[in-house]
Amino acid sequence: MAYANILVSVDLGGTAAERVRLAAGLARRFEATLTGAAACQVPAPDYVRDIGEIDDEDPKFEEKARAMLERARALFERSADTAGDHPVRRAWREALTGPITHLVEQARAADLVVVGRRGSDDPPRGALGAPPGPVLMEAARPVLVLPPRMEPAGSGLRGARIVVGWKDSREARRAVSAALPFIREADQVFVASTGDGARYEGAEDVADHLARHGAAVTTHLLRTVVSDGDELLRFALKQEADLIVMGAYGHARLREWLFGGVTYEMLQRSPIPCLMCH
């Protein structure tokens, strides 16, 4: 597994520039192309109104949308330029459609998708923002979810101490494979399983597998007190981890995604970047 193209969601929110800089740093580190993506949905005409009013109003909607996309592109170019000592290869993709639809479409040619966390207490991202949940569930690509305020600010993402939240599932297996570029370069990897059945999840086998890839790795069986998500976060913070790798679990109901407990907790409140796969 290698990253040849890293796709980053670009909006006009307050954390977008930091997200682009971090993604650009990863693209430079892994010698990948950085692709920025932004989209804005143009409202459909209101056919109840007079047709003359519609003809007068629609161009204004499109004009405003294109102006926002141009601002997003300028932010992307500016932030990518300030991310390192030498330029990173980059591309730009924009569209007049929904941000989720566009990002999922562009993920077909990406190895890693970088998005911002959008918990209930996080600041809104406006018309260009793509929430991570639907992208994670629909893109069929590994998704790196970044908290709104990285600590320390501007430090990038090294992946020096990685916690693998292990559950013997297709999602977790895919996440581990997708994270191998980080895992191979990490100083320490912690394979952690939570709950009463943790000893039966095969964490030791996964640790042996990662050791064959050159990782310094240990196995940890965690006892759940409050919830599996709370225990995993507590453990990651105790180990001073800067990346969590895990599967993402959920299903669709009507037009909304319902997430499993651990997935929901991470998408809502993890202060640590999470590399997740569905």
GROMACS .gro file of N, CA and C in nm, residues 8-172:
model
  495
    8VAL      N    1  -0.801   1.616  -0.054
    8VAL     CA    2  -0.838   1.693   0.064
    8VAL      C    3  -0.963   1.775   0.035
    9SER      N    4  -1.056   1.772   0.129
    9SER     CA    5  -1.179   1.852   0.119
    9SER      C    6  -1.147   1.996   0.156
   10VAL      N    7  -1.185   2.089   0.069
   10VAL     CA    8  -1.155   2.231   0.090
   10VAL      C    9  -1.286   2.308   0.106
   11ASP      N   10  -1.297   2.382   0.214
   11ASP     CA   11  -1.412   2.470   0.236
   11ASP      C   12  -1.361   2.605   0.281
   12LEU      N   13  -1.449   2.691   0.326
   12LEU     CA   14  -1.410   2.826   0.368
   12LEU      C   15  -1.419   2.842   0.519
   13GLY      N   16  -1.421   2.731   0.593
   13GLY     CA   17  -1.423   2.735   0.738
   13GLY      C   18  -1.288   2.775   0.796
   14GLY      N   19  -1.287   2.801   0.925
   14GLY     CA   20  -1.166   2.850   0.989
   14GLY      C   21  -1.052   2.752   0.998
   15THR      N   22  -1.079   2.622   0.983
   15THR     CA   23  -0.973   2.521   0.994
   15THR      C   24  -0.931   2.465   0.858
   16ALA      N   25  -0.986   2.519   0.750
   16ALA     CA   26  -0.957   2.463   0.618
   16ALA      C   27  -0.810   2.478   0.580
   17ALA      N   28  -0.752   2.594   0.609
   17ALA     CA   29  -0.612   2.617   0.571
   17ALA      C   30  -0.520   2.518   0.642
   18GLU      N   31  -0.545   2.494   0.771
   18GLU     CA   32  -0.464   2.398   0.846
   18GLU      C   33  -0.478   2.258   0.788
   19ARG      N   34  -0.601   2.222   0.749
   19ARG     CA   35  -0.626   2.090   0.689
   19ARG      C   36  -0.548   2.073   0.560
   20VAL      N   37  -0.548   2.177   0.475
   20VAL     CA   38  -0.475   2.170   0.349
   20VAL      C   39  -0.325   2.161   0.375
   21ARG      N   40  -0.275   2.239   0.470
   21ARG     CA   41  -0.131   2.234   0.501
   21ARG      C   42  -0.091   2.095   0.549
   22LEU      N   43  -0.174   2.034   0.634
   22LEU     CA   44  -0.142   1.901   0.683
   22LEU      C   45  -0.144   1.799   0.569
   23ALA      N   46  -0.246   1.807   0.483
   23ALA     CA   47  -0.254   1.715   0.369
   23ALA      C   48  -0.137   1.735   0.274
   24ALA      N   49  -0.097   1.860   0.254
   24ALA     CA   50   0.018   1.888   0.167
   24ALA      C   51   0.146   1.831   0.227
   25GLY      N   52   0.159   1.840   0.359
   25GLY     CA   53   0.276   1.781   0.424
   25GLY      C   54   0.280   1.630   0.405
   26LEU      N   55   0.165   1.565   0.412
   26LEU     CA   56   0.159   1.420   0.388
   26LEU      C   57   0.193   1.388   0.243
   27ALA      N   58   0.141   1.468   0.150
   27ALA     CA   59   0.170   1.444   0.008
   27ALA      C   60   0.320   1.457  -0.019
   28ARG      N   61   0.381   1.554   0.043
   28ARG     CA   62   0.526   1.572   0.025
   28ARG      C   63   0.603   1.454   0.087
   29ARG      N   64   0.560   1.415   0.204
   29ARG     CA   65   0.627   1.305   0.275
   29ARG      C   66   0.619   1.174   0.198
   30PHE      N   67   0.502   1.145   0.140
   30PHE     CA   68   0.482   1.018   0.070
   30PHE      C   69   0.500   1.032  -0.081
   31GLU      N   70   0.550   1.147  -0.124
   31GLU     CA   71   0.576   1.173  -0.267
   31GLU      C   72   0.449   1.151  -0.349
   32ALA      N   73   0.339   1.204  -0.300
   32ALA     CA   74   0.209   1.189  -0.364
   32ALA      C   75   0.163   1.321  -0.425
   33THR      N   76   0.065   1.313  -0.512
   33THR     CA   77  -0.003   1.433  -0.562
   33THR      C   78  -0.108   1.474  -0.460
   34LEU      N   79  -0.121   1.604  -0.438
   34LEU     CA   80  -0.225   1.658  -0.352
   34LEU      C   81  -0.337   1.713  -0.440
   35THR      N   82  -0.457   1.661  -0.423
   35THR     CA   83  -0.573   1.708  -0.499
   35THR      C   84  -0.671   1.775  -0.405
   36GLY      N   85  -0.701   1.901  -0.432
   36GLY     CA   86  -0.802   1.973  -0.356
   36GLY      C   87  -0.937   1.962  -0.425
   37ALA      N   88  -1.043   1.947  -0.346
   37ALA     CA   89  -1.177   1.933  -0.402
   37ALA      C   90  -1.273   2.023  -0.327
   38ALA      N   91  -1.356   2.095  -0.401
   38ALA     CA   92  -1.460   2.179  -0.342
   38ALA      C   93  -1.580   2.180  -0.434
   39ALA      N   94  -1.698   2.191  -0.377
   39ALA     CA   95  -1.821   2.195  -0.456
   39ALA      C   96  -1.925   2.277  -0.383
   40CYS      N   97  -2.015   2.336  -0.461
   40CYS     CA   98  -2.123   2.415  -0.406
   40CYS      C   99  -2.251   2.384  -0.483
   41GLN      N  100  -2.356   2.353  -0.410
   41GLN     CA  101  -2.482   2.320  -0.472
   41GLN      C  102  -2.558   2.447  -0.510
   42VAL      N  103  -2.593   2.460  -0.638
   42VAL     CA  104  -2.675   2.573  -0.684
   42VAL      C  105  -2.821   2.535  -0.662
   43PRO      N  106  -2.899   2.618  -0.590
   43PRO     CA  107  -3.040   2.583  -0.565
   43PRO      C  108  -3.118   2.565  -0.693
   44ALA      N  109  -3.210   2.471  -0.690
   44ALA     CA  110  -3.298   2.452  -0.805
   44ALA      C  111  -3.396   2.567  -0.815
   45PRO      N  112  -3.440   2.602  -0.936
   45PRO     CA  113  -3.535   2.713  -0.951
   45PRO      C  114  -3.666   2.684  -0.880
   46ASP      N  115  -3.727   2.790  -0.829
   46ASP     CA  116  -3.859   2.780  -0.767
   46ASP      C  117  -3.964   2.809  -0.874
   47TYR      N  118  -4.022   2.702  -0.926
   47TYR     CA  119  -4.110   2.718  -1.042
   47TYR      C  120  -4.248   2.774  -1.004
   48VAL      N  121  -4.270   2.798  -0.875
   48VAL     CA  122  -4.395   2.860  -0.836
   48VAL      C  123  -4.394   3.010  -0.866
   49ARG      N  124  -4.273   3.066  -0.866
   49ARG     CA  125  -4.263   3.210  -0.890
   49ARG      C  126  -4.275   3.242  -1.039
   50ASP      N  127  -4.282   3.369  -1.066
   50ASP     CA  128  -4.290   3.417  -1.204
   50ASP      C  129  -4.165   3.377  -1.280
   51ILE      N  130  -4.178   3.331  -1.402
   51ILE     CA  131  -4.064   3.282  -1.480
   51ILE      C  132  -3.961   3.392  -1.503
   52GLY      N  133  -4.006   3.516  -1.511
   52GLY     CA  134  -3.911   3.626  -1.527
   52GLY      C  135  -3.822   3.643  -1.405
   53GLU      N  136  -3.879   3.623  -1.284
   53GLU     CA  137  -3.799   3.631  -1.162
   53GLU      C  138  -3.696   3.520  -1.158
   54ILE      N  139  -3.735   3.401  -1.204
   54ILE     CA  140  -3.642   3.286  -1.205
   54ILE      C  141  -3.523   3.316  -1.295
   55ASP      N  142  -3.550   3.364  -1.415
   55ASP     CA  143  -3.441   3.393  -1.508
   55ASP      C  144  -3.348   3.499  -1.452
   56ASP      N  145  -3.404   3.591  -1.373
   56ASP     CA  146  -3.321   3.697  -1.317
   56ASP      C  147  -3.238   3.648  -1.199
   57GLU      N  148  -3.289   3.551  -1.121
   57GLU     CA  149  -3.226   3.510  -0.997
   57GLU      C  150  -3.122   3.401  -1.014
   58ASP      N  151  -3.148   3.303  -1.103
   58ASP     CA  152  -3.059   3.187  -1.114
   58ASP      C  153  -2.914   3.223  -1.144
   59PRO      N  154  -2.886   3.314  -1.238
   59PRO     CA  155  -2.746   3.350  -1.262
   59PRO      C  156  -2.677   3.405  -1.138
   60LYS      N  157  -2.752   3.469  -1.049
   60LYS     CA  158  -2.692   3.523  -0.927
   60LYS      C  159  -2.649   3.409  -0.835
   61PHE      N  160  -2.731   3.305  -0.824
   61PHE     CA  161  -2.692   3.190  -0.744
   61PHE      C  162  -2.563   3.128  -0.796
   62GLU      N  163  -2.558   3.107  -0.926
   62GLU     CA  164  -2.440   3.045  -0.984
   62GLU      C  165  -2.318   3.135  -0.970
   63GLU      N  166  -2.339   3.265  -0.987
   63GLU     CA  167  -2.227   3.358  -0.973
   63GLU      C  168  -2.169   3.354  -0.832
   64LYS      N  169  -2.256   3.351  -0.731
   64LYS     CA  170  -2.209   3.344  -0.594
   64LYS      C  171  -2.138   3.212  -0.567
   65ALA      N  172  -2.192   3.103  -0.620
   65ALA     CA  173  -2.129   2.972  -0.600
   65ALA      C  174  -1.990   2.968  -0.662
   66ARG      N  175  -1.977   3.020  -0.782
   66ARG     CA  176  -1.846   3.020  -0.848
   66ARG      C  177  -1.747   3.111  -0.775
   67ALA      N  178  -1.797   3.218  -0.717
   67ALA     CA  179  -1.709   3.306  -0.639
   67ALA      C  180  -1.657   3.234  -0.515
   68MET      N  181  -1.742   3.157  -0.448
   68MET     CA  182  -1.698   3.079  -0.332
   68MET      C  183  -1.596   2.974  -0.372
   69LEU      N  184  -1.618   2.909  -0.485
   69LEU     CA  185  -1.523   2.808  -0.531
   69LEU      C  186  -1.389   2.870  -0.566
   70GLU      N  187  -1.390   2.989  -0.620
   70GLU     CA  188  -1.265   3.057  -0.652
   70GLU      C  189  -1.189   3.093  -0.524
   71ARG      N  190  -1.262   3.134  -0.421
   71ARG     CA  191  -1.199   3.162  -0.291
   71ARG      C  192  -1.139   3.034  -0.232
   72ALA      N  193  -1.212   2.924  -0.247
   72ALA     CA  194  -1.161   2.796  -0.196
   72ALA      C  195  -1.035   2.754  -0.270
   73ARG      N  196  -1.034   2.774  -0.400
   73ARG     CA  197  -0.914   2.738  -0.477
   73ARG      C  198  -0.795   2.823  -0.435
   74ALA      N  199  -0.818   2.952  -0.414
   74ALA     CA  200  -0.709   3.040  -0.372
   74ALA      C  201  -0.656   2.996  -0.235
   75LEU      N  202  -0.746   2.958  -0.145
   75LEU     CA  203  -0.704   2.909  -0.013
   75LEU      C  204  -0.621   2.782  -0.027
   76PHE      N  205  -0.665   2.692  -0.113
   76PHE     CA  206  -0.592   2.567  -0.137
   76PHE      C  207  -0.451   2.594  -0.189
   77GLU      N  208  -0.439   2.679  -0.291
   77GLU     CA  209  -0.308   2.707  -0.350
   77GLU      C  210  -0.217   2.775  -0.248
   78ARG      N  211  -0.271   2.870  -0.176
   78ARG     CA  212  -0.192   2.945  -0.078
   78ARG      C  213  -0.145   2.855   0.035
   79SER      N  214  -0.234   2.772   0.086
   79SER     CA  215  -0.200   2.685   0.199
   79SER      C  216  -0.104   2.574   0.158
   80ALA      N  217  -0.122   2.518   0.038
   80ALA     CA  218  -0.030   2.414  -0.009
   80ALA      C  219   0.110   2.472  -0.029
   81ASP      N  220   0.119   2.597  -0.073
   81ASP     CA  221   0.249   2.660  -0.096
   81ASP      C  222   0.326   2.682   0.033
   82THR      N  223   0.254   2.704   0.144
   82THR     CA  224   0.321   2.735   0.270
   82THR      C  225   0.347   2.611   0.355
   83ALA      N  226   0.324   2.493   0.300
   83ALA     CA  227   0.334   2.370   0.379
   83ALA      C  228   0.474   2.312   0.384
   84GLY      N  229   0.568   2.364   0.308
   84GLY     CA  230   0.702   2.305   0.308
   84GLY      C  231   0.800   2.388   0.229
   85ASP      N  232   0.922   2.336   0.218
   85ASP     CA  233   1.029   2.410   0.152
   85ASP      C  234   1.023   2.401   0.001
   86HIS      N  235   0.962   2.297  -0.053
   86HIS     CA  236   0.955   2.284  -0.198
   86HIS      C  237   0.812   2.251  -0.240
   87PRO      N  238   0.773   2.288  -0.361
   87PRO     CA  239   0.634   2.270  -0.404
   87PRO      C  240   0.593   2.123  -0.407
   88VAL      N  241   0.466   2.101  -0.379
   88VAL     CA  242   0.410   1.967  -0.388
   88VAL      C  243   0.328   1.959  -0.517
   89ARG      N  244   0.333   1.844  -0.583
   89ARG     CA  245   0.248   1.826  -0.701
   89ARG      C  246   0.103   1.837  -0.659
   90ARG      N  247   0.024   1.911  -0.734
   90ARG     CA  248  -0.114   1.927  -0.693
   90ARG      C  249  -0.208   1.943  -0.811
   91ALA      N  250  -0.337   1.918  -0.780
   91ALA     CA  251  -0.443   1.930  -0.878
   91ALA      C  252  -0.565   1.988  -0.808
   92TRP      N  253  -0.658   2.038  -0.887
   92TRP     CA  254  -0.777   2.101  -0.830
   92TRP      C  255  -0.901   2.049  -0.901
   93ARG      N  256  -1.004   2.016  -0.822
   93ARG     CA  257  -1.130   1.968  -0.876
   93ARG      C  258  -1.245   2.044  -0.810
   94GLU      N  259  -1.328   2.110  -0.891
   94GLU     CA  260  -1.444   2.180  -0.836
   94GLU      C  261  -1.567   2.148  -0.919
   95ALA      N  262  -1.685   2.171  -0.861
   95ALA     CA  263  -1.809   2.140  -0.932
   95ALA      C  264  -1.925   2.216  -0.868
   96LEU      N  265  -2.028   2.238  -0.947
   96LEU     CA  266  -2.153   2.296  -0.899
   96LEU      C  267  -2.249   2.183  -0.864
   97THR      N  268  -2.221   2.120  -0.752
   97THR     CA  269  -2.302   2.008  -0.704
   97THR      C  270  -2.285   2.000  -0.554
   98GLY      N  271  -2.343   1.900  -0.491
   98GLY     CA  272  -2.329   1.885  -0.347
   98GLY      C  273  -2.187   1.849  -0.308
   99PRO      N  274  -2.134   1.905  -0.198
   99PRO     CA  275  -1.996   1.875  -0.156
   99PRO      C  276  -1.972   1.727  -0.130
  100ILE      N  277  -2.069   1.657  -0.070
  100ILE     CA  278  -2.051   1.514  -0.043
  100ILE      C  279  -2.043   1.437  -0.174
  101THR      N  280  -2.136   1.463  -0.264
  101THR     CA  281  -2.139   1.395  -0.394
  101THR      C  282  -2.007   1.413  -0.467
  102HIS      N  283  -1.957   1.536  -0.469
  102HIS     CA  284  -1.834   1.566  -0.542
  102HIS      C  285  -1.714   1.496  -0.479
  103LEU      N  286  -1.703   1.501  -0.346
  103LEU     CA  287  -1.587   1.441  -0.281
  103LEU      C  288  -1.587   1.290  -0.300
  104VAL      N  289  -1.704   1.227  -0.291
  104VAL     CA  290  -1.714   1.083  -0.312
  104VAL      C  291  -1.675   1.048  -0.456
  105GLU      N  292  -1.719   1.127  -0.552
  105GLU     CA  293  -1.681   1.103  -0.692
  105GLU      C  294  -1.531   1.114  -0.711
  106GLN      N  295  -1.470   1.217  -0.654
  106GLN     CA  296  -1.326   1.236  -0.672
  106GLN      C  297  -1.244   1.131  -0.598
  107ALA      N  298  -1.302   1.068  -0.497
  107ALA     CA  299  -1.231   0.963  -0.422
  107ALA      C  300  -1.200   0.842  -0.507
  108ARG      N  301  -1.268   0.827  -0.620
  108ARG     CA  302  -1.241   0.711  -0.706
  108ARG      C  303  -1.097   0.710  -0.755
  109ALA      N  304  -1.031   0.826  -0.757
  109ALA     CA  305  -0.893   0.834  -0.805
  109ALA      C  306  -0.799   0.875  -0.693
  110ALA      N  307  -0.834   0.843  -0.568
  110ALA     CA  308  -0.752   0.881  -0.454
  110ALA      C  309  -0.717   0.759  -0.369
  111ASP      N  310  -0.605   0.766  -0.300
  111ASP     CA  311  -0.564   0.660  -0.208
  111ASP      C  312  -0.600   0.694  -0.064
  112LEU      N  313  -0.615   0.823  -0.036
  112LEU     CA  314  -0.647   0.870   0.099
  112LEU      C  315  -0.728   0.998   0.086
  113VAL      N  316  -0.836   1.009   0.165
  113VAL     CA  317  -0.921   1.127   0.163
  113VAL      C  318  -0.907   1.196   0.299
  114VAL      N  319  -0.879   1.325   0.298
  114VAL     CA  320  -0.860   1.402   0.421
  114VAL      C  321  -0.978   1.496   0.439
  115VAL      N  322  -1.047   1.484   0.552
  115VAL     CA  323  -1.162   1.569   0.582
  115VAL      C  324  -1.150   1.620   0.724
  116GLY      N  325  -1.230   1.722   0.757
  116GLY     CA  326  -1.234   1.775   0.892
  116GLY      C  327  -1.344   1.711   0.973
  117ARG      N  328  -1.320   1.695   1.103
  117ARG     CA  329  -1.423   1.645   1.193
  117ARG      C  330  -1.538   1.745   1.199
  118ARG      N  331  -1.659   1.694   1.216
  118ARG     CA  332  -1.774   1.782   1.235
  118ARG      C  333  -1.862   1.728   1.347
  119GLY      N  334  -1.816   1.745   1.470
  119GLY     CA  335  -1.896   1.707   1.585
  119GLY      C  336  -2.003   1.810   1.613
  120SER      N  337  -2.092   1.777   1.706
  120SER     CA  338  -2.204   1.866   1.736
  120SER      C  339  -2.157   2.000   1.792
  121ASP      N  340  -2.039   2.004   1.852
  121ASP     CA  341  -1.987   2.129   1.909
  121ASP      C  342  -1.882   2.195   1.820
  122ASP      N  343  -1.855   2.138   1.703
  122ASP     CA  344  -1.754   2.195   1.613
  122ASP      C  345  -1.813   2.309   1.532
  123PRO      N  346  -1.727   2.403   1.491
  123PRO     CA  347  -1.777   2.516   1.411
  123PRO      C  348  -1.827   2.471   1.274
  124PRO      N  349  -1.931   2.536   1.221
  124PRO     CA  350  -1.983   2.500   1.088
  124PRO      C  351  -1.884   2.535   0.979
  125ARG      N  352  -1.897   2.467   0.863
  125ARG     CA  353  -1.805   2.489   0.751
  125ARG      C  354  -1.871   2.561   0.635
  126GLY      N  355  -1.998   2.590   0.643
  126GLY     CA  356  -2.065   2.664   0.536
  126GLY      C  357  -2.106   2.576   0.420
  127ALA      N  358  -2.136   2.642   0.308
  127ALA     CA  359  -2.195   2.573   0.193
  127ALA      C  360  -2.100   2.472   0.129
  128LEU      N  361  -1.969   2.488   0.146
  128LEU     CA  362  -1.873   2.399   0.081
  128LEU      C  363  -1.833   2.281   0.169
  129GLY      N  364  -1.876   2.279   0.293
  129GLY     CA  365  -1.830   2.177   0.386
  129GLY      C  366  -1.888   2.040   0.359
  130ALA      N  367  -1.804   1.937   0.369
  130ALA     CA  368  -1.847   1.797   0.352
  130ALA      C  369  -1.828   1.725   0.485
  131PRO      N  370  -1.937   1.685   0.553
  131PRO     CA  371  -1.922   1.614   0.679
  131PRO      C  372  -1.854   1.479   0.657
  132PRO      N  373  -1.773   1.433   0.753
  132PRO     CA  374  -1.694   1.312   0.730
  132PRO      C  375  -1.775   1.183   0.724
  133GLY      N  376  -1.887   1.176   0.798
  133GLY     CA  377  -1.960   1.051   0.807
  133GLY      C  378  -2.005   0.995   0.674
  134PRO      N  379  -2.084   1.068   0.595
  134PRO     CA  380  -2.127   1.016   0.466
  134PRO      C  381  -2.012   0.987   0.371
  135VAL      N  382  -1.908   1.071   0.374
  135VAL     CA  383  -1.792   1.047   0.288
  135VAL      C  384  -1.725   0.916   0.326
  136LEU      N  385  -1.710   0.896   0.456
  136LEU     CA  386  -1.648   0.773   0.506
  136LEU      C  387  -1.726   0.650   0.463
  137MET      N  388  -1.858   0.658   0.466
  137MET     CA  389  -1.940   0.543   0.436
  137MET      C  390  -1.957   0.517   0.286
  138GLU      N  391  -1.945   0.621   0.205
  138GLU     CA  392  -1.975   0.607   0.063
  138GLU      C  393  -1.853   0.607  -0.030
  139ALA      N  394  -1.739   0.657   0.017
  139ALA     CA  395  -1.625   0.676  -0.073
  139ALA      C  396  -1.550   0.548  -0.105
  140ALA      N  397  -1.562   0.445  -0.019
  140ALA     CA  398  -1.488   0.320  -0.037
  140ALA      C  399  -1.337   0.345  -0.042
  141ARG      N  400  -1.292   0.440   0.035
  141ARG     CA  401  -1.151   0.475   0.048
  141ARG      C  402  -1.119   0.502   0.194
  142PRO      N  403  -0.993   0.485   0.236
  142PRO     CA  404  -0.956   0.526   0.371
  142PRO      C  405  -0.973   0.677   0.386
  143VAL      N  406  -1.029   0.718   0.500
  143VAL     CA  407  -1.056   0.858   0.526
  143VAL      C  408  -0.984   0.901   0.653
  144LEU      N  409  -0.907   1.007   0.643
  144LEU     CA  410  -0.837   1.064   0.757
  144LEU      C  411  -0.920   1.180   0.810
  145VAL      N  412  -0.975   1.165   0.931
  145VAL     CA  413  -1.061   1.266   0.992
  145VAL      C  414  -0.979   1.348   1.090
  146LEU      N  415  -0.972   1.479   1.067
  146LEU     CA  416  -0.889   1.567   1.149
  146LEU      C  417  -0.975   1.646   1.246
  147PRO      N  418  -0.934   1.656   1.373
  147PRO     CA  419  -1.006   1.742   1.467
  147PRO      C  420  -0.988   1.888   1.428
  148PRO      N  421  -1.079   1.977   1.473
  148PRO     CA  422  -1.071   2.117   1.429
  148PRO      C  423  -0.951   2.193   1.481
  149ARG      N  424  -0.895   2.151   1.592
  149ARG     CA  425  -0.779   2.220   1.647
  149ARG      C  426  -0.673   2.118   1.680
  150MET      N  427  -0.576   2.103   1.591
  150MET     CA  428  -0.468   2.008   1.614
  150MET      C  429  -0.376   2.061   1.724
  151GLU      N  430  -0.325   1.971   1.805
  151GLU     CA  431  -0.231   2.009   1.911
  151GLU      C  432  -0.099   1.934   1.894
  152PRO      N  433   0.015   2.002   1.895
  152PRO     CA  434   0.026   2.148   1.893
  152PRO      C  435  -0.011   2.205   1.756
  153ALA      N  436  -0.058   2.327   1.753
  153ALA     CA  437  -0.105   2.389   1.629
  153ALA      C  438   0.005   2.392   1.524
  154GLY      N  439  -0.031   2.354   1.402
  154GLY     CA  440   0.063   2.360   1.291
  154GLY      C  441   0.169   2.254   1.290
  155SER      N  442   0.152   2.150   1.374
  155SER     CA  443   0.258   2.048   1.386
  155SER      C  444   0.253   1.943   1.277
  156GLY      N  445   0.145   1.940   1.198
  156GLY     CA  446   0.132   1.837   1.097
  156GLY      C  447   0.095   1.704   1.161
  157LEU      N  448   0.115   1.598   1.087
  157LEU     CA  449   0.082   1.464   1.137
  157LEU      C  450   0.198   1.371   1.106
  158ARG      N  451   0.272   1.335   1.208
  158ARG     CA  452   0.384   1.243   1.187
  158ARG      C  453   0.340   1.098   1.195
  159GLY      N  454   0.244   1.067   1.283
  159GLY     CA  455   0.208   0.927   1.304
  159GLY      C  456   0.318   0.854   1.378
  160ALA      N  457   0.378   0.921   1.478
  160ALA     CA  458   0.489   0.861   1.551
  160ALA      C  459   0.441   0.753   1.648
  161ARG      N  460   0.325   0.776   1.709
  161ARG     CA  461   0.269   0.681   1.805
  161ARG      C  462   0.124   0.652   1.763
  162ILE      N  463   0.102   0.532   1.714
  162ILE     CA  464  -0.025   0.496   1.651
  162ILE      C  465  -0.098   0.392   1.735
  163VAL      N  466  -0.224   0.420   1.763
  163VAL     CA  467  -0.311   0.321   1.827
  163VAL      C  468  -0.400   0.259   1.721
  164VAL      N  469  -0.396   0.128   1.709
  164VAL     CA  470  -0.486   0.054   1.620
  164VAL      C  471  -0.600   0.002   1.705
  165GLY      N  472  -0.720   0.057   1.685
  165GLY     CA  473  -0.837   0.006   1.754
  165GLY      C  474  -0.886  -0.119   1.683
  166TRP      N  475  -0.849  -0.235   1.737
  166TRP     CA  476  -0.868  -0.359   1.663
  166TRP      C  477  -0.997  -0.431   1.700
  167LYS      N  478  -1.072  -0.467   1.596
  167LYS     CA  479  -1.186  -0.557   1.604
  167LYS      C  480  -1.175  -0.645   1.481
  168ASP      N  481  -1.191  -0.776   1.497
  168ASP     CA  482  -1.167  -0.866   1.384
  168ASP      C  483  -1.281  -0.856   1.283
  169SER      N  484  -1.274  -0.756   1.198
  169SER     CA  485  -1.380  -0.727   1.101
  169SER      C  486  -1.316  -0.684   0.970
  170ARG      N  487  -1.394  -0.687   0.864
  170ARG     CA  488  -1.345  -0.641   0.734
  170ARG      C  489  -1.301  -0.497   0.740
  171GLU      N  490  -1.378  -0.414   0.812
  171GLU     CA  491  -1.346  -0.271   0.819
  171GLU      C  492  -1.211  -0.247   0.886
  172ALA      N  493  -1.188  -0.315   0.997
  172ALA     CA  494  -1.061  -0.296   1.067
  172ALA      C  495  -0.944  -0.351   0.987
   0.00000   0.00000   0.00000
